[in-house]
XYZ file of C-alpha atoms in Angstrom:
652
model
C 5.532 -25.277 -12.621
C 2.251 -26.585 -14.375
C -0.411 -24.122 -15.662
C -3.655 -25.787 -17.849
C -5.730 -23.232 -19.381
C -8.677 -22.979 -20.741
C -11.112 -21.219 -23.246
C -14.936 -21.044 -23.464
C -16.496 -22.463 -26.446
C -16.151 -19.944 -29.441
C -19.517 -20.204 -32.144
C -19.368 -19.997 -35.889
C -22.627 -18.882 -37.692
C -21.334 -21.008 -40.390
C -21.698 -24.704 -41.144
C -18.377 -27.059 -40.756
C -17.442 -26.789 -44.304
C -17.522 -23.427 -44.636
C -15.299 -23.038 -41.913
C -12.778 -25.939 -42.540
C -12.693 -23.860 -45.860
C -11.667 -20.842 -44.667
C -9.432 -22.149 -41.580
C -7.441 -23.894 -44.354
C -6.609 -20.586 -45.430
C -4.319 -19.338 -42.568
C -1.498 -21.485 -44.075
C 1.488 -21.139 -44.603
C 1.110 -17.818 -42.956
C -1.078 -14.896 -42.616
C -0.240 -10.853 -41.558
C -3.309 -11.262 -39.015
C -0.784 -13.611 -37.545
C 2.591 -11.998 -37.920
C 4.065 -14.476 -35.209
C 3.966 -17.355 -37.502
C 6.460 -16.730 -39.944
C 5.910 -20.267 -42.564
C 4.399 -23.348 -41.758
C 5.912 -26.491 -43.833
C 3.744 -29.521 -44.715
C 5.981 -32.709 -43.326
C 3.010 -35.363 -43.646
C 0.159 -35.129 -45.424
C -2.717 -38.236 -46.696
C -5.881 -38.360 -47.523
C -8.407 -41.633 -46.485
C -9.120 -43.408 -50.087
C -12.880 -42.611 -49.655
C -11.978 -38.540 -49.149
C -13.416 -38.253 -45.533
C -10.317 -37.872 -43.528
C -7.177 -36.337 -43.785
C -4.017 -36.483 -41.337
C -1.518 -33.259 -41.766
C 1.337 -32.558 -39.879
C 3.014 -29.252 -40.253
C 6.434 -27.422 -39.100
C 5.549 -24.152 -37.374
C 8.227 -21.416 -37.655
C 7.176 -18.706 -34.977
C 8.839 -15.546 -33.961
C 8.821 -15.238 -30.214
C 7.746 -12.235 -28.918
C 10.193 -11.782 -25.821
C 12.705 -9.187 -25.291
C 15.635 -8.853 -26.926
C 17.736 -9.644 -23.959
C 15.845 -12.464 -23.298
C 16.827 -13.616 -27.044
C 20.572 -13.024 -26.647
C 20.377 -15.076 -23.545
C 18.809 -18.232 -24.716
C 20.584 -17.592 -27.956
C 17.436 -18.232 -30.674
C 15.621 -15.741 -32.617
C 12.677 -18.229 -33.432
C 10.917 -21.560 -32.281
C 9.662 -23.843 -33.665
C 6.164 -26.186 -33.238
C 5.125 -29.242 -34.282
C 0.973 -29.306 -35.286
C -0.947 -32.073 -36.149
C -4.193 -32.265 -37.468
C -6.855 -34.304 -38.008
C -9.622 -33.593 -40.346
C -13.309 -35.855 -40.532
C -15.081 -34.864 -43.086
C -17.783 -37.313 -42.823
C -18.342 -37.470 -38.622
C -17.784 -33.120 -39.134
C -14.913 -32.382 -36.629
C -11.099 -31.510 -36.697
C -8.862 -31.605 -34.081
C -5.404 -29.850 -33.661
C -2.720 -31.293 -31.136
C 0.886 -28.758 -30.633
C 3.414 -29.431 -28.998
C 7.009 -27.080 -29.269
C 10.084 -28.731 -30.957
C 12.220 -25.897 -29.791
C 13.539 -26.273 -25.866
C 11.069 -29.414 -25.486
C 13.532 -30.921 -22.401
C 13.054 -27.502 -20.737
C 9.607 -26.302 -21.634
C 6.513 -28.404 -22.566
C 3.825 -26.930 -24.294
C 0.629 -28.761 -25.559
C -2.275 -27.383 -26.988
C -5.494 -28.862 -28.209
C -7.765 -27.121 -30.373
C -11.353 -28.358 -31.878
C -13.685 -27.379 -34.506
C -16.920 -29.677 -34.625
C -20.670 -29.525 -35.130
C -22.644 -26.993 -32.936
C -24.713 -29.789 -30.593
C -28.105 -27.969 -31.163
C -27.293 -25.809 -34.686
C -25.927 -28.162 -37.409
C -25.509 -25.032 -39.239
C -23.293 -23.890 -36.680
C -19.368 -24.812 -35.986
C -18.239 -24.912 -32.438
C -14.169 -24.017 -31.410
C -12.791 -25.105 -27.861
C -8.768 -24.716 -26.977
C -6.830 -26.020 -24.118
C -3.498 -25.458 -23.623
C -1.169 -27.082 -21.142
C 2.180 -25.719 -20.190
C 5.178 -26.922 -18.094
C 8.057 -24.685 -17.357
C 10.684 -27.705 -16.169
C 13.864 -25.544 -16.006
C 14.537 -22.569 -18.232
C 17.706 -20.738 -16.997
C 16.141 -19.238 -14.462
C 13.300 -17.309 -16.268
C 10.713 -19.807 -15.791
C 8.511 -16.974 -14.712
C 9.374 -14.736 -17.554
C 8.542 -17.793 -20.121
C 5.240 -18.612 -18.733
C 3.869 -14.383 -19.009
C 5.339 -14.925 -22.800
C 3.511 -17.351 -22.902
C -0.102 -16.985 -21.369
C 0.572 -12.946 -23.418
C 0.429 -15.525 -26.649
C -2.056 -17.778 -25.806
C -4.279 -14.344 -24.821
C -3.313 -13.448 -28.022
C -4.175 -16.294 -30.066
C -7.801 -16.271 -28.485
C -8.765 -13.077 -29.210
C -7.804 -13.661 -32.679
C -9.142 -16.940 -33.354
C -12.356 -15.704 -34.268
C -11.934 -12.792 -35.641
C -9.206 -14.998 -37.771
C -12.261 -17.284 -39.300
C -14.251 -13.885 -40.395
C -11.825 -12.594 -42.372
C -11.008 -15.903 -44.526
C -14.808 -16.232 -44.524
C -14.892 -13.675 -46.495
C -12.163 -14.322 -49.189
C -13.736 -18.113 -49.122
C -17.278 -15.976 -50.397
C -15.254 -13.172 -52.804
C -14.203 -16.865 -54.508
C -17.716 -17.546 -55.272
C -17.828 -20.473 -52.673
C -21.331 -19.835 -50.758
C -21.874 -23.178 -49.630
C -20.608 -26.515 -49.434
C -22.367 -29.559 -49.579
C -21.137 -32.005 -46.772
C -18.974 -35.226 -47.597
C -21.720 -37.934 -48.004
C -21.354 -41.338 -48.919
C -22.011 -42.829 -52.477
C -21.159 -39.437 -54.033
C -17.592 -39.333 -54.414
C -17.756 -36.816 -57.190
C -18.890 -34.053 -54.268
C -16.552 -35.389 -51.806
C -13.606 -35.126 -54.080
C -14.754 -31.259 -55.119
C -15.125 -31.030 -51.091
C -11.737 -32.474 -50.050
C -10.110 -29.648 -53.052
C -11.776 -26.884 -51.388
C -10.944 -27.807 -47.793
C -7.108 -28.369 -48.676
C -6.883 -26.079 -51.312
C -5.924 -28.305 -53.689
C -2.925 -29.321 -51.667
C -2.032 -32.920 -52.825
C -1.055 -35.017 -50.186
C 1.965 -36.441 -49.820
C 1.403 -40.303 -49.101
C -2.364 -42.152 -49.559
C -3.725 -43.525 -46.755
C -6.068 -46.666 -46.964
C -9.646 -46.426 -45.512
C -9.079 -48.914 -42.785
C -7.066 -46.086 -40.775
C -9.931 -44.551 -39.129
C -10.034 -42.267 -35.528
C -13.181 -42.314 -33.533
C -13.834 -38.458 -32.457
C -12.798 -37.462 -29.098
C -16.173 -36.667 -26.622
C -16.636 -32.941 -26.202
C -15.837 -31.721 -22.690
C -19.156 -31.063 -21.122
C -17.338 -28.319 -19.084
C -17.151 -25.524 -21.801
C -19.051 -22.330 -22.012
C -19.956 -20.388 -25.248
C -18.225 -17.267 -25.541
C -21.280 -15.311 -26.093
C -23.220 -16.826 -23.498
C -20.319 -15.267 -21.088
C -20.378 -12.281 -22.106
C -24.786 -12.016 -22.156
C -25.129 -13.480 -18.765
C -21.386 -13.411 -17.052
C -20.346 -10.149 -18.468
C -16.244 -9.416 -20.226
C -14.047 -11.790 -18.399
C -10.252 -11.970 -20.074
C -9.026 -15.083 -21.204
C -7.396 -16.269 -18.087
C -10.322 -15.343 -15.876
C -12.277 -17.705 -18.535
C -10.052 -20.232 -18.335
C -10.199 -20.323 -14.267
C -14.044 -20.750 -14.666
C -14.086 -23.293 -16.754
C -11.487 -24.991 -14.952
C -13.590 -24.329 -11.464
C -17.050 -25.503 -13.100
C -14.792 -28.614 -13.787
C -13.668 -29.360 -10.271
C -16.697 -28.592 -8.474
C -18.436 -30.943 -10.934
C -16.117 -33.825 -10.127
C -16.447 -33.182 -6.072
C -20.369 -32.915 -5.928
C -21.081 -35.771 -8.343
C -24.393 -33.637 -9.053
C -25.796 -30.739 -9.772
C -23.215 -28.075 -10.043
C -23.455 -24.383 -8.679
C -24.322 -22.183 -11.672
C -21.883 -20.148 -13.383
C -23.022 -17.113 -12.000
C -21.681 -18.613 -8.500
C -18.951 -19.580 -9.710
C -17.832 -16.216 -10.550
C -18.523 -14.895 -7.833
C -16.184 -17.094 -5.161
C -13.692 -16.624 -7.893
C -13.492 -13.382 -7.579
C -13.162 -13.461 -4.058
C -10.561 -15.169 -3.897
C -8.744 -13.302 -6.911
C -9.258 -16.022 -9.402
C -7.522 -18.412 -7.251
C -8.815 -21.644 -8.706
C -8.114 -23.644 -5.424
C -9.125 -21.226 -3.206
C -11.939 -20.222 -4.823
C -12.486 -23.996 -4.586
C -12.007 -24.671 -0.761
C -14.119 -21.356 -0.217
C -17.260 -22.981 -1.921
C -16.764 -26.406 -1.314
C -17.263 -25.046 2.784
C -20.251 -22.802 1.439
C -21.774 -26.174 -0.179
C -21.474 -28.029 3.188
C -22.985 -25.110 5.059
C -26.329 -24.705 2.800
C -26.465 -28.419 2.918
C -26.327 -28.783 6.874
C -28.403 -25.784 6.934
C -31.326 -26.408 4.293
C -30.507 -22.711 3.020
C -31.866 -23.493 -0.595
C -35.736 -24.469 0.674
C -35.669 -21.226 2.713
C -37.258 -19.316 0.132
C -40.092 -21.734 0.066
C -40.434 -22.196 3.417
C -39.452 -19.209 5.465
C -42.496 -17.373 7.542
C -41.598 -13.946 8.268
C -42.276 -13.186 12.058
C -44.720 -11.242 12.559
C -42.511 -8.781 14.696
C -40.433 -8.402 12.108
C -43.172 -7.165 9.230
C -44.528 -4.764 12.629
C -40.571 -3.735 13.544
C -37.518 -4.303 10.503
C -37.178 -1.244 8.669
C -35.627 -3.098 5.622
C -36.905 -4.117 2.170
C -36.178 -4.258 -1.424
C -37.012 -1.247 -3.614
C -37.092 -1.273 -7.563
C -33.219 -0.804 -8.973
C -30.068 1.727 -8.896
C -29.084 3.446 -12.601
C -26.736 0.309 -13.311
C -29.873 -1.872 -13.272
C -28.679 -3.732 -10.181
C -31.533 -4.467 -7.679
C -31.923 -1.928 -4.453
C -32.318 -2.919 -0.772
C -33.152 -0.147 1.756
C -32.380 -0.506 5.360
C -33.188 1.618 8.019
C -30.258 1.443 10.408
C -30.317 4.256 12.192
C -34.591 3.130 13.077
C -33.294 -0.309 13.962
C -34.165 -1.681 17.661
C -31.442 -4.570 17.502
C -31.832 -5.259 20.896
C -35.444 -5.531 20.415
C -35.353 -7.516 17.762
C -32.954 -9.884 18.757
C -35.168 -10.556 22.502
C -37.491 -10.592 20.309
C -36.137 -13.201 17.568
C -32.969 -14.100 18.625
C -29.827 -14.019 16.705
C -30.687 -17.093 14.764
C -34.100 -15.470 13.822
C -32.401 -12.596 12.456
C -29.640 -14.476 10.614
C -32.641 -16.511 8.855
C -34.314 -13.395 7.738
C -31.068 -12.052 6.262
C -30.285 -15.704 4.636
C -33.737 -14.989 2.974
C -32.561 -11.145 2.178
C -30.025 -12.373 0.239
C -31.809 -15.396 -1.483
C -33.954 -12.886 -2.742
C -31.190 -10.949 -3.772
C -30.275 -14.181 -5.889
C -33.266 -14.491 -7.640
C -33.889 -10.951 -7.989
C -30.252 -10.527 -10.031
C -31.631 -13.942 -11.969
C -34.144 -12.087 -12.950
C -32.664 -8.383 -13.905
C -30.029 -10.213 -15.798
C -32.764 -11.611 -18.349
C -34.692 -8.301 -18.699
C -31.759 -6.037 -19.377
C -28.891 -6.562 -22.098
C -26.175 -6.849 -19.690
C -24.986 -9.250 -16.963
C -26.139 -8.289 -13.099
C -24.211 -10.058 -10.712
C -24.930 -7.776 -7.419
C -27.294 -5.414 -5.672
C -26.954 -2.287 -4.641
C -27.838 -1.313 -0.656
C -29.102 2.079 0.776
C -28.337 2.466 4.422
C -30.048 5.336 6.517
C -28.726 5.623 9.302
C -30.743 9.295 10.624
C -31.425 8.301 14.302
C -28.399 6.325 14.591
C -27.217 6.636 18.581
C -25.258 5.066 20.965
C -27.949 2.078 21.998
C -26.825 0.703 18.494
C -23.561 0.202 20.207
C -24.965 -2.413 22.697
C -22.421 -5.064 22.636
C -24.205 -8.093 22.224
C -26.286 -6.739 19.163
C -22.776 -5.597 18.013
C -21.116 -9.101 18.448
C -24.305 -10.817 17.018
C -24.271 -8.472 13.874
C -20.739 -9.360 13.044
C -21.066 -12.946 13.259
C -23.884 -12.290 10.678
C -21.855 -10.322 8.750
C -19.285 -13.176 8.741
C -21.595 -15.887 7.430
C -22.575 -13.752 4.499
C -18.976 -12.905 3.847
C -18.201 -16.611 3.197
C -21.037 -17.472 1.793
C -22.717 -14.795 -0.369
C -19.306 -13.227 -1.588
C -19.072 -10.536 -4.303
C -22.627 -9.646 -4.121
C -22.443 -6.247 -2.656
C -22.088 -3.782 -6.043
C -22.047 -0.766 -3.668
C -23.457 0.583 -0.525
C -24.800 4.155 0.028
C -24.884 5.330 3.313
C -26.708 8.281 4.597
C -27.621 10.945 6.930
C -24.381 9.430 9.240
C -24.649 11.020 12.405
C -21.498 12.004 14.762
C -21.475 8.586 16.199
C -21.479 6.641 13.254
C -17.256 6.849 13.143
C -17.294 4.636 16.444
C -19.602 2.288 14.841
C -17.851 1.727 11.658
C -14.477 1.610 13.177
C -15.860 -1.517 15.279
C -17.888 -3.108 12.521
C -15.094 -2.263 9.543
C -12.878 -4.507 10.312
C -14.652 -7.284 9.847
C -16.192 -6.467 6.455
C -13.758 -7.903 3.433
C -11.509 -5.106 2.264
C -13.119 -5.385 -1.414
C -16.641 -4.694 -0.018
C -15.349 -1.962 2.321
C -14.046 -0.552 -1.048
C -17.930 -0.237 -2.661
C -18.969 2.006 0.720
C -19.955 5.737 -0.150
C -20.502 8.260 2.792
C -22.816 11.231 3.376
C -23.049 13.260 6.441
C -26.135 15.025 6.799
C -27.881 16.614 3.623
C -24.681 15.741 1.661
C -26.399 12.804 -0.246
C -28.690 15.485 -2.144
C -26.276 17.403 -3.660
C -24.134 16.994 -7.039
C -21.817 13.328 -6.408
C -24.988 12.092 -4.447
C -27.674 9.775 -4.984
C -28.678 11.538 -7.913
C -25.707 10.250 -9.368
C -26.654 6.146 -8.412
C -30.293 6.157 -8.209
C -32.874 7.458 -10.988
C -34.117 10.521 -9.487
C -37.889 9.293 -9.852
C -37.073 5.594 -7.441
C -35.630 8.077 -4.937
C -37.486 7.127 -1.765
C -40.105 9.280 -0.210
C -38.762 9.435 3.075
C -34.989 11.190 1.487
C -37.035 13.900 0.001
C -37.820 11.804 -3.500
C -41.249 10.822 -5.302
C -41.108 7.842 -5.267
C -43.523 6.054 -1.904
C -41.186 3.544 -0.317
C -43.028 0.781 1.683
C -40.118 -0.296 3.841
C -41.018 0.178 7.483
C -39.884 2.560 9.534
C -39.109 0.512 12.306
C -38.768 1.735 16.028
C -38.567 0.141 19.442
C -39.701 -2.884 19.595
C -42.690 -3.300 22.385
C -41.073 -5.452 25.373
C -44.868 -7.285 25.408
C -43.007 -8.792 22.294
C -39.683 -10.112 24.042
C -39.254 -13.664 23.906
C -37.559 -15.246 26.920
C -34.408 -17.140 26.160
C -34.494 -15.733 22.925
C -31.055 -14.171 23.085
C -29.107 -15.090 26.265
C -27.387 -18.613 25.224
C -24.584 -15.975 23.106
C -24.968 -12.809 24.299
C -22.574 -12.403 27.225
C -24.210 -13.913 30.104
C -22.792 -11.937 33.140
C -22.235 -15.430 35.349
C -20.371 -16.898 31.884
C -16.582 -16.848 32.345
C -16.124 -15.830 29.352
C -18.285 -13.110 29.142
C -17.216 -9.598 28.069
C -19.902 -8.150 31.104
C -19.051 -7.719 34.311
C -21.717 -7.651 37.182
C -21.745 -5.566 40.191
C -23.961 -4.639 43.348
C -24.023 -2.117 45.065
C -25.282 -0.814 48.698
C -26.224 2.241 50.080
C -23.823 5.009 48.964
C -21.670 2.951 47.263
C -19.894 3.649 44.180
C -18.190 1.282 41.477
C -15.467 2.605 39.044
C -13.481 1.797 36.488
C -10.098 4.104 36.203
C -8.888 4.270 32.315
C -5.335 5.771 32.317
C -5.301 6.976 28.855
C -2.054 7.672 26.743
C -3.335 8.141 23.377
C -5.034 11.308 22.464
C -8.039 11.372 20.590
C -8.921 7.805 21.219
C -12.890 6.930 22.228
C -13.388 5.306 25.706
C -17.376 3.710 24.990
C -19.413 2.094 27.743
C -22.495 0.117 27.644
C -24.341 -1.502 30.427
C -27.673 -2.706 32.084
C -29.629 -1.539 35.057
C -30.404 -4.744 36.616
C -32.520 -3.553 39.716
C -33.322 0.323 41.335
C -31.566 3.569 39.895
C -28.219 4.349 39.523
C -26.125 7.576 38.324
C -23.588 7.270 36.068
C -20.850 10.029 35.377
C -17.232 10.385 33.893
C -14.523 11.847 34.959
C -10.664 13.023 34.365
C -7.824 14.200 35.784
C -4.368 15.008 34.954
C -3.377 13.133 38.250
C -2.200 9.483 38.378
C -4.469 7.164 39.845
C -3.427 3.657 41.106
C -5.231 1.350 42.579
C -3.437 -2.172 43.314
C -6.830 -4.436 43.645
C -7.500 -4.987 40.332
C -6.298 -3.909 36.754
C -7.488 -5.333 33.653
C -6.938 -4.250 30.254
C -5.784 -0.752 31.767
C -8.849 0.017 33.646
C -8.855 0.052 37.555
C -11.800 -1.136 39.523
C -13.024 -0.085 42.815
C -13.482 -2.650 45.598
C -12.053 -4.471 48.759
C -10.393 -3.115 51.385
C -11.454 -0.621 54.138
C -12.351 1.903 51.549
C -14.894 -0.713 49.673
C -17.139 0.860 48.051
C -15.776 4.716 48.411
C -14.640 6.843 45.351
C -10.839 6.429 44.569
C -11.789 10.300 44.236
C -12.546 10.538 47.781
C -9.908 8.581 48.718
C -7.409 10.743 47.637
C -9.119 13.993 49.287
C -8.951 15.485 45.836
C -11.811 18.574 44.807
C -13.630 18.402 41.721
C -12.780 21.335 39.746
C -9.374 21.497 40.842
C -7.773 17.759 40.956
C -10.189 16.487 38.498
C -13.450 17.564 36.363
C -16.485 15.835 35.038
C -16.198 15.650 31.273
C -19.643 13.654 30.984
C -22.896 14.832 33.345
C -24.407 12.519 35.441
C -26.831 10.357 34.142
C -29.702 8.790 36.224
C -30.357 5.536 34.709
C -33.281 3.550 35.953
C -34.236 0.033 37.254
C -34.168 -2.166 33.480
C -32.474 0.290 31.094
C -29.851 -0.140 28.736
C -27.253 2.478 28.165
C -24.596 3.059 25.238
C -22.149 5.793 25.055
C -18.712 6.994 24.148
C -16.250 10.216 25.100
C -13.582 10.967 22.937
C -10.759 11.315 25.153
C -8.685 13.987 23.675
C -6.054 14.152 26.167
C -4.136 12.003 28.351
C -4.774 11.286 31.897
C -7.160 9.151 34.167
C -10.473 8.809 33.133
C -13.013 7.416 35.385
C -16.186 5.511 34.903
C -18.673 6.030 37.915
C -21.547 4.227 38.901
C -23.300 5.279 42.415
C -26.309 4.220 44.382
C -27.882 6.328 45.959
C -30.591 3.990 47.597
C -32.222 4.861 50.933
C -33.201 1.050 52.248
C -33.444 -1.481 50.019
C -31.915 -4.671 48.571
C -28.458 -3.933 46.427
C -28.504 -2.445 42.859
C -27.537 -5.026 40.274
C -25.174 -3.601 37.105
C -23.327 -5.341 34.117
C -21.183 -3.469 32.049
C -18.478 -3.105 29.581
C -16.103 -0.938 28.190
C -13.436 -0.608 25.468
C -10.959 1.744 24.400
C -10.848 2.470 20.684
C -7.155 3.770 19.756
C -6.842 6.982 17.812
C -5.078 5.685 14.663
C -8.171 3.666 13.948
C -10.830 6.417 14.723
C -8.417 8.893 12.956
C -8.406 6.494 9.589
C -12.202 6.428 9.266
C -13.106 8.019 6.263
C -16.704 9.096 7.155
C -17.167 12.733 7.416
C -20.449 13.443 9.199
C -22.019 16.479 9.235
């Protein structure tokens, strides 16, 4: 197995020579380093004008593996092979090793490089790459590569720190500064080339003519302290997989390349997973292409029922400095909204939610000290009821939910949600499972007042941006929202997805009934506590819907899908399977919901959590005098106990 890694670009506020002078210094060994135990000179020469030098050394290192592990490949140390290569006059070393110790087993290369900060000349840039191939190691090729990446981690985090400390012996020896090697003046160059080797002779001349061009720096690095201001602590692996990300990306788009920021973020949705991480934006790329996402912030036009009805908006910052967005929920009219908009209208306005978002984290990262990479979301969900259940607002949602999963990942820092009403447990446990697990993981719950007291907003959002309408100061101009008027309703705005009752594959079923007649639906239920939820349309005249149970079986050999029995054909079409069976209410079976008139184009949501076992039954009956058939569509799903049970929300 192959693993490459690599490190950001490390800065030195101190000019080449200053540094050469002090890296110089770390040989033959060093107690910041206890690992290296000596490192011999083999080859050593100087160019006959002083400006480069060519040093190879023998590395004695003590491994730091178990002692097992030892006694089993039967060394105590290892050794490594580094050469170097020092310009003076073009300002640059580079550093090539490679193990000598089980090289037919396990290849290691790494490549280090000091050279000229690009816009600082005062400054030194470091970049390390390292390259390691565990071929076959007695079976602890695993074990060997954590040994090894532990080093490497190691070696990183010292490097720096490393060039400080000899900085400062280089200064107790009265060297402040360094003139660099310049031609003509071979007095300095030969007090330079003393310093830089500390006095180390070399071992063979080498004539001028034996020149090396520097290497090109890799435009894919990052400086250290640039990740940390604007990308926040990342460890040395998770720096590496950037880098090696920014990379790939680069080479696929032949462009402009996503910024870092991005990056990060599909990383870390797929764990740091270079090539997932990869094949997760590469699709996102495709899709903002196809779909013109990145002018939508310059060209979107908010509808004008949406500024009247969509109780959402952004709303100053939470304590961590991460930008807020309220929504409304519970003051939502999905329904509304999407007759109003359609699904692709309200996808659009969420693309431009979170485009905002974008620029809005852009923007708090520069005007705080720290790195913002998401926002923060306030959901209020007081008048939260069943009509938010309506299945094709449901459906829509989640496919909404979906696209800003793969596309806008690791965004959401946390989500507050408050004033959850007794229904909200149905809702999430529909909704939840489509949400990433890591996001689910940011949610926070209050039930009723809850969210005031200690543990509650308080603790998330300064107490002076707490929004006017949760009992803060601070005036909130997020609508409220409401029904939508149906004056606004667009036609064929949302029908082409939402479950068109003539569709075969629609979730709806449609019905008609006559005079007297009755439709059910019989739900034998054998798992206690589970939710049995209904929604449906009035399509024409009234009709009065009611539930039922008994602890009597009820069969009905026309028709059985999913576990639910519907009423119809036969010579008892259109009669109660109630009726049928001669049974009394109140003594073979009782009415667990009360009847509900619904009238001529209303929508109705609800849900009955079906504590016990039995038959449950779903009635619809018209009660029309003379007049054409009613018209219903309906659906209805059972939602087992273990997931209702497993819903952490606690609602007051």
């Amino acid at each position: 197995m192959v693993q490459e890694y690599v490190s950001p670009v490390r800065v030195h506020k101190y000019p080449f020579e200053m540094v050469m002078a002090a890296y110089e210094r770390r040989f033959p060994n060093c107690p910041q380093i206890p690992v290296v135990l000596d490192c011999s000179i083999t080859e050593d020469s100087w160019s006959s004008d002083d400006s480069q030098r060519d040093t190879t050394r023998r590395c004695q290192l003590n491994v730091e593996a178990p002692y097992l592990l030892k006694k089993m490949i039967g060394v105590d140390y290892v050794y490594f092979i580094q050469k170097n290569h020092l310009d003076l006059k073009s300002r640059f070393l580079e550093i090539e090793a490679t193990n000598e110790t089980f090289a037919t087993r396990v290849g290691v290369v790494e490549k280090c490089k000091y050279y000229v900060h690009p816009e600082n000349s005062d400054w030194t840039c470091f970049e390390l790459s390292a390259l390691l191939d565990v071929k076959n190691f007695f079976g602890l090729e695993s074990t060997v590569e954590k040994i090894a990446m532990k080093q490497y981690a190691a070696n990183i985090a010292k490097g720096k720190e490393l060039i400080e400390s000899f900085m400062m012996e280089v200064h107790a020896d009265g060297i402040k500064e360094l003139t660099p090697w310049t031609a003509g003046d071979p007095h300095n160059n030969r007090e330079l080339r003393r310093i830089v080797s500390r006095g180390t002779e070399p071992l063979s001349p080498r004539p001028l003519a034996e020149t090396r061009q520097q290497s090109i720096p890799d435009q894919f690095t990052l400086d250290s302290e640039y990740i940390k201001r604007y990308l926040g602590e990342l460890t040395t692996m998770q720096e590496s997989r950037l880098l090696q990300l920014r990379k790939w990306i680069a080479e696929l788009q032949k462009g402009k390349v996503p910024s870092d920021t991005t990056l990060l973020r599909f990383l870390r949705a797929r764990d740091f997973n270079v090539e997932k991480a990869r094949e997760m934006l590469s699709q996102s790329l495709l899709w903002r292409k196809k779909h013109q996402v990145d002018r939508i912030l310059s060209e979107y036009e908010t509808p004008d029922v949406v500024k009247q009805y969509f109780p959402g908006g952004w709303h100053h910052h939470d304590k961590d400095g991460r930008p807020l967005y309220i929504l409304r929920l519970g003051q939502m009219d999905v329904k509304g909204l999407l007759k109003s908009i359609g699904e692709d209208g309200l996808l659009k306005l969420t693309l431009h939610v979170c485009e905002e978002g974008l620029k809005l984290l852009e923007e708090a990262t520069r005007s705080s000290e720290h790195a913002v990479q998401s926002w923060c979301m306030l959901v209020d969900l007081d008048g939260l009821n069943m009509r938010h259940l309506w299945r094709p607002g449901v459906r829509a949602l989640l496919r909404i939910i979906q696209i800003v999963e793969a596309n806008y990942p690791e965004t959401m820092g946390r989500v507050l949600i408050v004033r959850a009403p007794r229904v909200f447990p149905i809702l999430w446990t529909i909704v939840s499972t489509f949400i990433d697990e890591n996001t689910r993981s940011k949610f926070l719950f209050y039930g009723g007042k809850d969210y005031l007291q200690p543990g509650g907003l308080l603790d998330y959002i300064p107490k002076d941006l707490i929004p006017d309408f949760l009992g803060g100061p601070c005036k909130s101009f997020v609508h409220e929202g409401g029904l939508v008027l149906k004056s606004l309703y667009v036609s064929g705005a949302f029908t082409e997805r939402e479950g068109d009752p003539l569709r075969e594959d629609s979730i709806y079923r449609s019905v008609s009934l006559g005079k007297g007649q009755v439709h059910e639906v019989v739900v034998l239920n054998k798992d206690p506590q589970s939710v049995l939820t209904w929604d449906f349309d009035v399509l024409r005249h009234d009709i009065a819907f009611t539930v039922f149970r008994s602890e009597h079986e009820l069969h009905n050999p026309v028709d059985e899908v999913n576990s639910a029995l519907c009423v119809g054909g036969g010579a008892d079409e259109g009669r109660s399977v109630l009726e049928q069976k001669g049974w009394r209410e109140g003594e073979h079976y009782h009415r667990v919901e009360p009847t509900l008139l619904c009238h001529d184009g209303e929508s109705i949501q609800g849900s009955h959590v079906m504590r016990c076992s039995g038959a449950y039954v779903l009635q619809w009956r018209c009660e029309l005098l003379d007049a054409p058939p009613a018209q219903l569509v309906y659906f209805h799903e059972t939602l087992a106990s273990h997931h209702y049970r497993q819903t952490s929300i606690r609602p007051t």
